[in-house]
Short mmCIF file of C-alpha atoms in Angstrom, two decimals:
data_model
loop_
_atom_site.label_atom_id
_atom_site.label_comp_id
_atom_site.label_asym_id
_atom_site.label_seq_id
_atom_site.Cartn_x
_atom_site.Cartn_y
_atom_site.Cartn_z
CA MET N 1 35.13 35.39 -4.59
CA ALA N 2 34.59 32.97 -1.70
CA ARG N 3 32.11 34.07 0.93
CA LYS N 4 33.41 34.53 4.44
CA PRO N 5 32.00 32.04 6.95
CA ASN N 6 29.31 33.49 9.22
CA LYS N 7 30.63 33.29 12.78
CA THR N 8 27.15 33.73 14.25
CA THR N 9 25.59 30.67 12.60
CA VAL N 10 24.95 27.86 15.08
CA THR N 11 27.29 25.13 13.85
CA ALA N 12 29.51 22.60 15.62
CA GLU N 13 32.58 24.47 14.41
CA ASN N 14 31.40 27.86 15.70
CA LEU N 15 30.26 26.43 19.04
CA THR N 16 33.63 24.76 19.54
CA GLY N 17 35.13 28.24 19.41
CA LEU N 18 33.28 29.16 22.59
CA GLY N 19 35.56 26.87 24.57
CA ALA N 20 34.80 23.93 26.86
CA GLU N 21 34.14 26.01 30.00
CA ARG N 22 31.69 28.34 28.29
CA LEU N 23 29.81 25.44 26.64
CA ALA N 24 29.65 23.57 29.96
CA ALA N 25 28.14 26.63 31.64
CA ILE N 26 25.53 26.97 28.88
CA LEU N 27 24.61 23.27 29.16
CA MET N 28 24.24 23.56 32.95
CA GLU N 29 21.95 26.52 32.47
CA LEU N 30 19.81 24.62 29.95
CA ALA N 31 19.70 21.49 32.10
CA ALA N 32 18.44 23.46 35.11
CA GLY N 33 14.98 23.68 33.58
CA ARG N 34 14.97 20.58 31.40
CA ALA N 35 14.90 17.13 33.00
CA ASP N 36 15.42 15.45 29.62
CA VAL N 37 18.57 17.49 28.95
CA LYS N 38 19.89 16.69 32.42
CA ARG N 39 19.31 12.96 31.86
CA ARG N 40 21.10 13.12 28.53
CA LEU N 41 24.09 14.85 30.04
CA LYS N 42 24.24 12.36 32.91
CA MET N 43 24.20 9.42 30.49
CA GLU N 44 26.91 10.99 28.36
CA LEU N 45 29.08 11.42 31.46
CA THR N 46 28.30 7.88 32.61
CA GLY N 47 29.35 6.56 29.21
CA GLU N 48 32.77 8.09 29.79
CA VAL N 49 33.12 6.04 32.98
CA GLY N 50 32.46 2.63 31.46
CA SER N 51 30.01 0.26 29.76
CA GLU N 52 28.62 -1.24 32.99
CA GLU N 53 27.84 2.16 34.45
CA LEU N 54 26.19 3.34 31.21
CA ALA N 55 24.16 0.12 30.93
CA ASN N 56 22.96 0.46 34.54
CA GLU N 57 21.86 4.04 33.92
CA ILE N 58 19.92 3.00 30.82
CA VAL N 59 18.33 0.10 32.71
CA LYS N 60 17.10 2.48 35.41
CA ARG N 61 15.45 4.74 32.88
CA LEU N 62 13.92 1.84 30.93
CA ALA N 63 12.51 0.43 34.19
CA ALA N 64 11.05 3.81 35.18
CA ILE N 65 9.33 4.27 31.81
CA GLY N 66 8.11 0.66 31.80
CA LYS N 67 6.54 0.93 35.28
CA ALA N 68 4.89 4.30 34.72
CA ARG N 69 1.15 4.25 34.15
CA THR N 70 0.26 7.94 34.21
CA TRP N 71 -1.16 9.63 31.13
CA ILE N 72 1.42 11.65 29.21
CA HIS N 73 -0.06 15.12 28.71
CA TRP N 74 0.11 16.46 25.18
CA ARG N 75 2.42 19.28 26.29
CA LYS N 76 4.97 16.76 27.56
CA ARG N 77 4.78 14.37 24.62
CA PRO N 78 7.39 16.05 22.38
CA ALA N 79 9.99 15.91 25.18
CA PHE N 80 9.06 12.30 25.96
CA VAL N 81 9.40 11.27 22.30
CA ARG N 82 12.79 12.98 22.13
CA GLU N 83 13.91 11.10 25.23
CA LEU N 84 12.86 7.79 23.74
CA ASP N 85 14.94 8.47 20.66
CA MET N 86 17.83 9.56 22.88
CA LEU N 87 17.67 6.29 24.81
CA ARG N 88 17.74 4.31 21.57
CA ALA N 89 20.69 6.35 20.34
CA MET N 90 22.59 5.89 23.62
CA ILE N 91 22.23 2.13 23.33
CA VAL N 92 23.12 1.94 19.64
CA GLU N 93 25.75 4.67 19.39
CA ARG N 94 27.40 4.69 22.81
CA LEU N 95 26.92 1.26 24.38
CA VAL N 96 27.38 -0.93 21.28
CA PRO N 97 31.09 -0.01 20.81
CA LEU N 98 31.66 -0.77 24.52
CA ASP N 99 29.58 -3.95 24.93
CA ALA N 100 27.60 -5.13 21.89
CA ALA N 101 25.98 -8.11 23.64
CA ARG N 102 24.67 -5.98 26.52
CA ALA N 103 23.51 -3.32 24.08
CA LEU N 104 21.48 -5.89 22.16
CA GLU N 105 19.89 -7.10 25.40
CA LEU N 106 18.88 -3.54 26.33
CA LEU N 107 17.61 -2.82 22.84
CA TRP N 108 15.16 -5.73 23.18
CA ARG N 109 14.04 -4.27 26.53
CA PHE N 110 13.68 -0.87 24.91
CA ARG N 111 11.42 -2.37 22.25
CA ASP N 112 9.22 -3.85 24.98
CA LEU N 113 8.21 -0.30 25.92
CA LYS N 114 6.24 0.07 22.70
CA LEU N 115 2.93 -1.51 23.64
CA GLY N 116 2.73 0.18 27.05
CA LEU N 117 2.82 3.59 25.40
CA TYR N 118 -0.64 3.15 23.86
CA GLY N 119 -2.06 3.04 27.38
CA ARG N 120 -0.31 6.31 28.23
CA MET N 121 -0.62 8.21 24.95
CA GLY N 122 -3.56 6.68 23.08
CA GLU N 123 -3.40 7.21 19.33
CA ALA N 124 -0.64 9.78 19.88
CA ALA N 125 1.66 6.79 20.48
CA GLU N 126 1.90 6.62 16.69
CA LYS N 127 4.38 9.48 17.00
CA THR N 128 6.85 6.94 18.38
CA ASP N 129 6.38 4.46 15.51
CA GLU N 130 9.35 5.76 13.55
CA ILE N 131 11.60 5.32 16.60
CA PHE N 132 10.55 1.70 16.98
CA ARG N 133 10.88 1.03 13.25
CA GLN N 134 14.47 2.23 13.56
CA THR N 135 14.83 0.04 16.64
CA ASP N 136 13.82 -3.02 14.62
CA GLN N 137 16.44 -2.19 12.01
CA ASP N 138 19.03 -1.79 14.75
CA LEU N 139 18.05 -5.13 16.31
CA ALA N 140 18.36 -6.99 12.99
CA ARG N 141 21.80 -5.49 12.40
CA LEU N 142 23.14 -5.95 15.92
CA ALA N 143 21.85 -9.53 16.18
CA GLY N 144 24.21 -10.47 13.38
CA GLU N 145 27.14 -8.57 14.82
CA ALA N 146 26.67 -9.98 18.33
CA ARG N 147 26.58 -13.60 17.04
CA MET N 148 23.91 -14.72 19.49
CA LEU N 149 23.05 -18.36 19.99
CA PRO N 150 20.31 -19.27 17.48
CA ALA N 151 18.06 -20.71 20.18
CA VAL N 152 18.29 -17.53 22.26
CA LEU N 153 17.57 -15.30 19.26
CA ALA N 154 14.64 -17.52 18.24
CA HIS N 155 13.21 -17.17 21.75
CA GLN N 156 13.50 -13.38 21.66
CA ALA N 157 11.95 -13.21 18.20
CA PHE N 158 9.02 -15.34 19.35
CA GLU N 159 8.48 -13.22 22.47
CA ALA N 160 8.47 -10.04 20.39
CA LEU N 161 5.81 -11.44 18.08
CA ALA N 162 3.80 -12.93 20.94
CA PHE N 163 3.24 -9.49 22.47
CA ASP N 164 3.27 -7.35 19.34
CA ASP N 165 1.51 -8.51 16.18
CA ASP N 166 3.38 -5.78 14.28
CA ALA N 167 6.70 -7.50 14.96
CA GLY N 168 6.39 -9.80 11.94
CA GLY N 169 8.73 -7.65 9.85
CA LEU N 170 11.39 -7.72 12.57
CA VAL N 171 11.14 -11.48 13.00
CA VAL N 172 11.47 -12.11 9.26
CA SER N 173 14.42 -9.70 9.02
CA LEU N 174 16.25 -11.90 11.54
CA TYR N 175 16.09 -14.87 9.14
CA PRO N 176 19.70 -14.58 7.88
CA VAL N 177 21.01 -14.41 11.46
CA LEU N 178 18.90 -17.24 12.86
CA GLY N 179 20.40 -19.87 10.61
CA ALA N 180 18.85 -23.29 10.05
CA ALA N 181 18.82 -24.18 13.75
CA GLY N 182 17.28 -20.87 14.83
CA VAL N 183 14.62 -20.97 12.10
CA ALA N 184 13.69 -24.53 13.08
CA ALA N 185 13.38 -23.53 16.74
CA LEU N 186 11.28 -20.49 15.83
CA ARG N 187 9.01 -22.56 13.59
CA GLU N 188 8.44 -25.02 16.42
CA ARG N 189 7.48 -22.23 18.84
CA LEU N 190 5.16 -20.59 16.31
CA ALA N 191 3.42 -23.86 15.43
CA ALA N 192 2.92 -24.63 19.12
CA GLY N 193 1.46 -21.16 19.68
CA ILE N 194 -1.02 -21.65 16.83
CA ALA N 195 -2.04 -25.08 18.18
CA GLU N 196 -2.62 -23.54 21.61
CA GLY N 197 -4.81 -20.79 20.14
CA HIS N 198 -2.50 -17.89 21.00
CA ASP N 199 -4.04 -14.43 20.57
CA ASN N 200 -1.47 -13.58 17.89
CA SER N 201 -1.90 -16.84 15.95
CA ALA N 202 -2.68 -14.95 12.75
CA SER N 203 0.68 -13.17 12.97
CA PHE N 204 2.42 -16.48 13.78
CA LEU N 205 0.90 -17.99 10.66
CA GLY N 206 2.01 -15.06 8.50
CA VAL N 207 5.59 -15.40 9.72
CA LEU N 208 5.57 -19.17 9.16
CA ARG N 209 4.57 -18.57 5.56
CA GLU N 210 7.24 -15.94 5.03
CA LEU N 211 9.88 -18.25 6.52
CA ALA N 212 8.72 -21.01 4.17
CA ASP N 213 9.10 -18.66 1.20
CA LEU N 214 12.56 -17.63 2.36
CA ASP N 215 13.51 -21.31 2.59
CA GLY N 216 12.01 -21.94 -0.83
CA ASP N 217 9.94 -24.71 0.78
CA VAL N 218 6.59 -24.71 -1.03
CA ASP N 219 5.36 -27.77 0.88
CA ALA N 220 5.96 -26.00 4.20
CA TRP N 221 3.99 -23.02 2.90
CA ILE N 222 1.08 -25.20 1.78
CA ALA N 223 1.14 -27.06 5.10
CA THR N 224 0.11 -23.82 6.85
CA LEU N 225 -3.22 -23.72 4.97
CA THR N 226 -6.35 -24.81 6.78
CA PRO N 227 -8.81 -27.01 4.83
CA ARG N 228 -11.03 -23.96 4.35
CA GLU N 229 -8.14 -21.84 3.10
CA ALA N 230 -7.09 -24.57 0.66
CA GLN N 231 -10.51 -24.18 -0.98
CA HIS N 232 -10.22 -20.40 -1.16
CA PRO N 233 -9.48 -19.18 -4.73
CA GLY N 234 -6.93 -16.63 -3.49
CA PHE N 235 -4.96 -19.12 -1.41
CA GLY N 236 -5.26 -21.75 -4.12
CA ALA N 237 -3.77 -19.36 -6.67
CA ALA N 238 -0.97 -18.42 -4.26
CA ALA N 239 -0.12 -22.07 -3.65
CA ALA N 240 -0.20 -22.82 -7.37
CA GLU N 241 2.13 -19.91 -8.17
CA ARG N 242 4.70 -21.34 -5.78
CA LEU N 243 4.29 -24.85 -7.18
CA LEU N 244 4.73 -23.56 -10.74
CA ALA N 245 7.89 -21.71 -9.70
CA ALA N 246 9.15 -25.03 -8.33
CA GLY N 247 8.41 -26.76 -11.65
CA ARG N 248 5.48 -28.77 -10.27
CA GLY N 249 2.74 -28.10 -12.80
CA GLU N 250 0.50 -31.07 -12.02
CA ALA N 251 0.51 -30.25 -8.31
CA ALA N 252 -0.32 -26.64 -9.19
CA LEU N 253 -3.34 -27.79 -11.19
CA GLN N 254 -4.50 -29.92 -8.26
CA ALA N 255 -4.28 -26.91 -5.92
CA LEU N 256 -6.26 -24.82 -8.39
CA GLU N 257 -8.94 -27.44 -8.95
CA ALA N 258 -9.38 -27.73 -5.18
CA SER N 259 -9.98 -23.97 -4.98
CA ARG N 260 -11.97 -23.43 -8.18
CA PRO N 261 -14.23 -20.35 -7.84
CA PRO N 262 -17.94 -21.15 -7.94
CA GLU N 263 -19.96 -19.95 -10.87
CA ARG N 264 -21.95 -17.67 -8.61
CA SER N 265 -20.33 -14.64 -6.96
CA ILE N 266 -17.26 -15.55 -4.95
CA SER N 267 -18.13 -12.94 -2.34
CA ALA N 268 -21.39 -14.77 -1.61
CA VAL N 269 -19.30 -17.67 -0.34
CA TRP N 270 -16.42 -15.74 1.18
CA ARG N 271 -18.23 -12.79 2.73
CA LYS N 272 -15.63 -12.17 5.41
CA ASP N 273 -12.91 -11.78 2.81
CA ASP N 274 -14.99 -9.49 0.60
CA LEU N 275 -13.51 -11.07 -2.50
CA ASP N 276 -13.94 -9.31 -5.81
CA GLU N 277 -13.25 -9.88 -9.47
CA ARG N 278 -9.51 -9.52 -8.93
CA VAL N 279 -9.45 -12.81 -7.01
CA ARG N 280 -11.22 -14.64 -9.82
CA ALA N 281 -8.96 -12.99 -12.40
CA ARG N 282 -5.81 -14.00 -10.51
CA TRP N 283 -7.05 -17.59 -10.16
CA LEU N 284 -7.80 -17.79 -13.89
CA ALA N 285 -4.41 -16.33 -14.82
CA VAL N 286 -2.56 -18.89 -12.72
CA TYR N 287 -4.80 -21.68 -14.04
CA ARG N 288 -3.90 -20.74 -17.61
CA ASP N 289 -0.21 -20.79 -16.71
CA ALA N 290 -0.61 -24.21 -15.09
CA LEU N 291 -2.31 -25.65 -18.16
CA GLU N 292 0.54 -24.29 -20.27
CA ALA N 293 3.11 -25.79 -17.89
CA VAL N 294 1.73 -29.31 -18.28
CA GLY N 295 1.49 -29.07 -22.06
CA ARG N 296 -2.25 -28.46 -22.36
CA THR N 297 -1.65 -25.46 -24.59
CA GLU N 298 -4.88 -25.60 -26.58
CA GLU N 299 -6.94 -25.60 -23.40
CA ALA N 300 -4.88 -22.71 -22.08
CA GLN N 301 -5.47 -20.70 -25.24
CA ALA N 302 -9.20 -21.45 -25.21
CA LEU N 303 -9.38 -20.30 -21.60
CA ARG N 304 -7.46 -17.12 -22.38
CA TRP N 305 -9.93 -16.24 -25.11
CA ALA N 306 -12.92 -17.15 -22.96
CA THR N 307 -11.53 -15.00 -20.15
CA PHE N 308 -11.13 -12.08 -22.51
CA GLU N 309 -14.63 -12.53 -23.95
CA GLY N 310 -16.19 -12.51 -20.50
CA SER N 311 -14.21 -9.69 -18.91
CA LEU N 312 -12.28 -7.81 -21.63
CA SER N 313 -9.10 -8.57 -19.68
CA THR N 314 -6.18 -6.97 -21.49
CA ARG N 315 -3.77 -9.37 -19.78
CA ALA N 316 -5.67 -12.42 -21.06
CA LEU N 317 -5.79 -10.96 -24.58
CA LYS N 318 -2.08 -10.10 -24.60
CA ASP N 319 -1.22 -13.62 -23.43
CA TYR N 320 -3.51 -15.09 -26.08
CA LEU N 321 -2.07 -12.99 -28.94
CA ALA N 322 1.53 -13.61 -27.86
CA ARG N 323 1.11 -17.35 -28.50
CA LEU N 324 -0.37 -17.03 -32.01
CA PRO N 325 1.63 -17.37 -35.23
CA GLU N 326 2.62 -14.21 -37.09
CA PHE N 327 -0.29 -12.49 -38.88
CA ASP N 328 -2.82 -14.65 -37.03
CA ASP N 329 -2.40 -12.31 -34.08
CA VAL N 330 -3.44 -9.32 -36.21
CA ILE N 331 -6.66 -11.06 -37.28
CA ALA N 332 -7.36 -12.14 -33.68
CA GLU N 333 -6.79 -8.60 -32.40
CA ASP N 334 -9.32 -7.22 -34.86
CA ARG N 335 -11.79 -9.90 -33.74
CA ALA N 336 -11.14 -8.92 -30.11
CA LYS N 337 -11.79 -5.25 -30.79
CA ALA N 338 -15.02 -6.07 -32.59
CA HIS N 339 -16.13 -8.11 -29.59
CA ALA N 340 -15.21 -5.26 -27.22
CA ALA N 341 -17.23 -2.77 -29.29
CA ARG N 342 -20.32 -4.97 -28.75
CA PHE N 343 -19.62 -5.77 -25.08
CA LYS N 344 -22.65 -5.49 -22.81
CA SER N 345 -21.02 -2.95 -20.50
CA PHE N 346 -20.21 0.29 -22.30
CA HIS N 347 -17.92 1.45 -19.51
CA ARG N 348 -15.96 -1.80 -19.43
CA ALA N 349 -15.58 -1.58 -23.20
CA LEU N 350 -14.35 2.02 -22.99
CA ALA N 351 -11.85 1.06 -20.28
CA PHE N 352 -10.57 -1.74 -22.54
CA PHE N 353 -9.98 0.50 -25.56
CA LEU N 354 -8.20 3.06 -23.40
CA ALA N 355 -6.02 0.43 -21.73
CA TRP N 356 -5.24 -1.09 -25.12
CA GLY N 357 -4.18 2.34 -26.39
CA ASP N 358 -6.77 2.32 -29.19
CA LEU N 359 -8.13 5.86 -29.04
CA ALA N 360 -9.82 5.54 -32.42
CA GLY N 361 -11.72 2.52 -31.16
CA ALA N 362 -12.64 4.38 -27.97
CA ALA N 363 -13.93 7.39 -29.94
CA ALA N 364 -15.98 5.18 -32.27
CA LEU N 365 -17.48 3.36 -29.27
CA ILE N 366 -18.46 6.63 -27.58
CA LEU N 367 -20.18 8.07 -30.63
CA ALA N 368 -21.95 4.81 -31.48
CA ARG N 369 -23.21 4.17 -27.92
CA ARG N 370 -23.29 7.62 -26.34
CA GLY N 371 -26.73 6.95 -24.90
CA GLU N 372 -25.17 4.35 -22.59
CA ILE N 373 -22.66 6.73 -20.98
CA GLN N 374 -23.20 6.94 -17.23
CA GLY N 375 -22.14 10.44 -16.29
CA GLU N 376 -21.40 9.72 -12.65
CA ASP N 377 -18.31 7.63 -13.51
CA TYR N 378 -15.82 10.48 -13.17
CA ASP N 379 -12.85 8.19 -12.52
CA LEU N 380 -13.16 6.75 -16.03
CA LEU N 381 -14.70 9.59 -18.02
CA ILE N 382 -12.59 12.57 -16.96
CA PRO N 383 -9.19 11.06 -17.89
CA ALA N 384 -10.77 9.51 -21.01
CA ALA N 385 -11.97 12.92 -22.19
CA SER N 386 -8.53 14.43 -21.56
CA ARG N 387 -6.83 11.70 -23.63
CA LEU N 388 -9.31 11.99 -26.50
CA GLU N 389 -9.75 15.76 -26.87
CA GLY N 390 -6.65 16.29 -29.02
CA ARG N 391 -7.50 13.88 -31.85
CA TYR N 392 -11.15 13.12 -31.15
CA PRO N 393 -12.72 16.28 -29.70
CA LEU N 394 -16.30 15.20 -30.54
CA ALA N 395 -15.94 12.00 -28.47
CA ALA N 396 -14.39 13.97 -25.61
CA THR N 397 -17.31 16.42 -25.78
CA ALA N 398 -19.84 13.57 -25.62
CA LEU N 399 -18.21 12.27 -22.43
CA ARG N 400 -18.13 15.71 -20.82
CA ARG N 401 -21.74 16.38 -21.71
CA ALA N 402 -22.80 13.13 -20.07
CA MET N 403 -21.10 14.24 -16.86
CA ILE N 404 -22.54 17.74 -17.04
CA VAL N 405 -26.11 16.54 -17.60
CA ASP N 406 -25.84 13.90 -14.86
CA ALA N 407 -24.58 16.38 -12.26
CA LEU N 408 -27.14 19.07 -13.04
CA ASP N 409 -30.20 16.89 -13.62
CA ARG N 410 -29.54 15.04 -10.37
CA ALA N 411 -28.61 18.26 -8.51
CA ARG N 412 -25.22 16.93 -7.42
CA SER N 413 -24.14 20.23 -5.87
CA GLY N 414 -20.82 18.83 -4.71
CA ARG N 415 -19.87 18.43 -8.37
CA TYR N 416 -20.90 21.88 -9.57
CA ALA N 417 -17.34 23.23 -9.59
CA GLN N 418 -16.16 20.27 -11.67
CA THR N 419 -19.23 20.61 -13.91
CA ALA N 420 -18.38 24.25 -14.56
CA ARG N 421 -14.83 23.26 -15.54
CA LEU N 422 -16.25 20.63 -17.91
CA MET N 423 -18.36 23.34 -19.56
CA VAL N 424 -15.32 25.54 -20.03
CA GLU N 425 -13.24 22.65 -21.40
CA SER N 426 -16.03 21.80 -23.86
CA GLU N 427 -16.17 25.40 -25.04
CA ALA N 428 -12.39 25.45 -25.53
CA ILE N 429 -12.35 22.53 -27.97
CA ALA N 430 -15.63 23.37 -29.74
CA PRO N 431 -13.90 25.37 -32.56
CA SER N 432 -11.94 22.24 -33.55
CA ILE N 433 -15.16 20.31 -34.25
CA THR N 434 -16.32 20.77 -37.85
CA ASP N 435 -18.94 17.99 -37.93
CA TRP N 436 -21.13 17.59 -34.85
CA GLY N 437 -22.51 14.27 -36.10
CA GLY N 438 -25.91 14.54 -34.48
CA LEU N 439 -24.77 16.34 -31.34
CA GLU N 440 -25.91 19.88 -30.63
CA PRO N 441 -23.24 22.49 -31.37
CA HIS N 442 -21.72 23.79 -28.17
CA GLU N 443 -23.48 27.15 -28.22
CA ASP N 444 -26.91 25.48 -28.45
CA PHE N 445 -26.03 22.96 -25.74
CA ALA N 446 -24.75 25.67 -23.38
CA ARG N 447 -27.85 27.83 -23.96
CA HIS N 448 -30.19 24.94 -23.19
CA ILE N 449 -28.24 24.07 -20.05
CA LEU N 450 -28.45 27.63 -18.75
CA ILE N 451 -32.19 27.80 -19.43
CA ARG N 452 -32.94 24.43 -17.85
CA HIS N 453 -30.84 25.09 -14.74
CA ALA N 454 -31.38 28.81 -14.30
CA ARG N 455 -32.56 28.18 -10.72
CA LYS N 456 -29.27 26.66 -9.60
CA PRO N 457 -27.42 29.79 -8.40
CA ARG N 458 -24.51 27.79 -6.97
CA PHE N 459 -23.80 26.21 -10.35
CA LEU N 460 -24.13 29.54 -12.13
CA ALA N 461 -21.68 31.09 -9.68
CA GLU N 462 -19.21 28.27 -10.23
CA LEU N 463 -19.57 28.65 -13.99
CA LYS N 464 -18.94 32.37 -13.80
CA ALA N 465 -15.81 31.79 -11.71
CA ALA N 466 -14.55 29.07 -14.07
CA MET N 467 -14.97 31.44 -17.02
CA GLY N 468 -12.98 34.09 -15.18
CA GLY N 469 -16.00 36.32 -14.66
#
């Protein structure tokens, strides 16, 4: 049986039943104490008169907000944010159907309000970010519908980026509308701004590179690199990736050779960039692809194996095995696992076996080298123990014990709750272990822990809670 509609629920249909006169009286009553409501009603009425009148009313309000310098008190911020969104909606929803070109002009002016708000709201101006993100989407859409002259649109895009380094996304989204002529004009303005040392040169450069990618012009992208950047392993790899995609393997190799990472730590050379192993790994991966592209397959394979040997990179190993004949890959994989089991870093070796999906290899590594387990590495050891406990409970127990001992011996009180959970988890899987293989049975281990750390009341309390006591 269908439920009867509730006549008291506030819906558009139910409110319509009140009648125009009653609704008008209610709105007048609300507007009497709310300036934002009154402004909204006035704009709605102005929109009924015509596009020019509505545009003029919006201009007045935009000018008033733009000129204001007073701090917006936190009590007034919600109403102010609502008004901003109302202004955007009035332009997009009411003025666009009446005069799209004028609406687009006012939407650019509305966007110009963004930076001034930080001086009036501080960090609270972030509450308006969603409104301006929607504004950027509206601008990109309306620019296409209004069919603006490419040169005019390029000018507006440049001005937006010149005053707001967050406008890069908007400028790039205008690419389909700008056309070849507009993109060329924008590129010229951006290049001139960089040459003049504009404050937002970094943003100009980022947009130039994105425009080059959109054009599929790898040479234009490379032309934006400074001599120092061209020697940077990250930029060199990025340039080489684009050259490889364009079928220019030799040029890719040249870009990589010019940016070859030094043997010593990259970060010692590029301190400001705080480069890490990922940069070196990316450079090596692209270099291997470039060697392959120019037919130097044996060198590429040798580099893949050398990369794996030095870092236990699963990507390098997968690429290496994928290029071997059938059955040879099985022998090579066994050789790789044997190398990983002897790798100097126990934790890197464990991470490899887990990433490779070889839980048996991981368990064997743990039991063979359990004295090398560093118990503070929770990010690796906790998920490893969880994955191993079903089939290899003894290995999982060894990992958990390393964490327990590390936390308690070093009095890491912030980890006592986690340590108590590790004790409980170890106790839960202890019955499934029939051969302790040199490890203390759980009962003995737990007794020794309690004796050794009897003067750690916080840990004991956490353990009691974890055990449901």
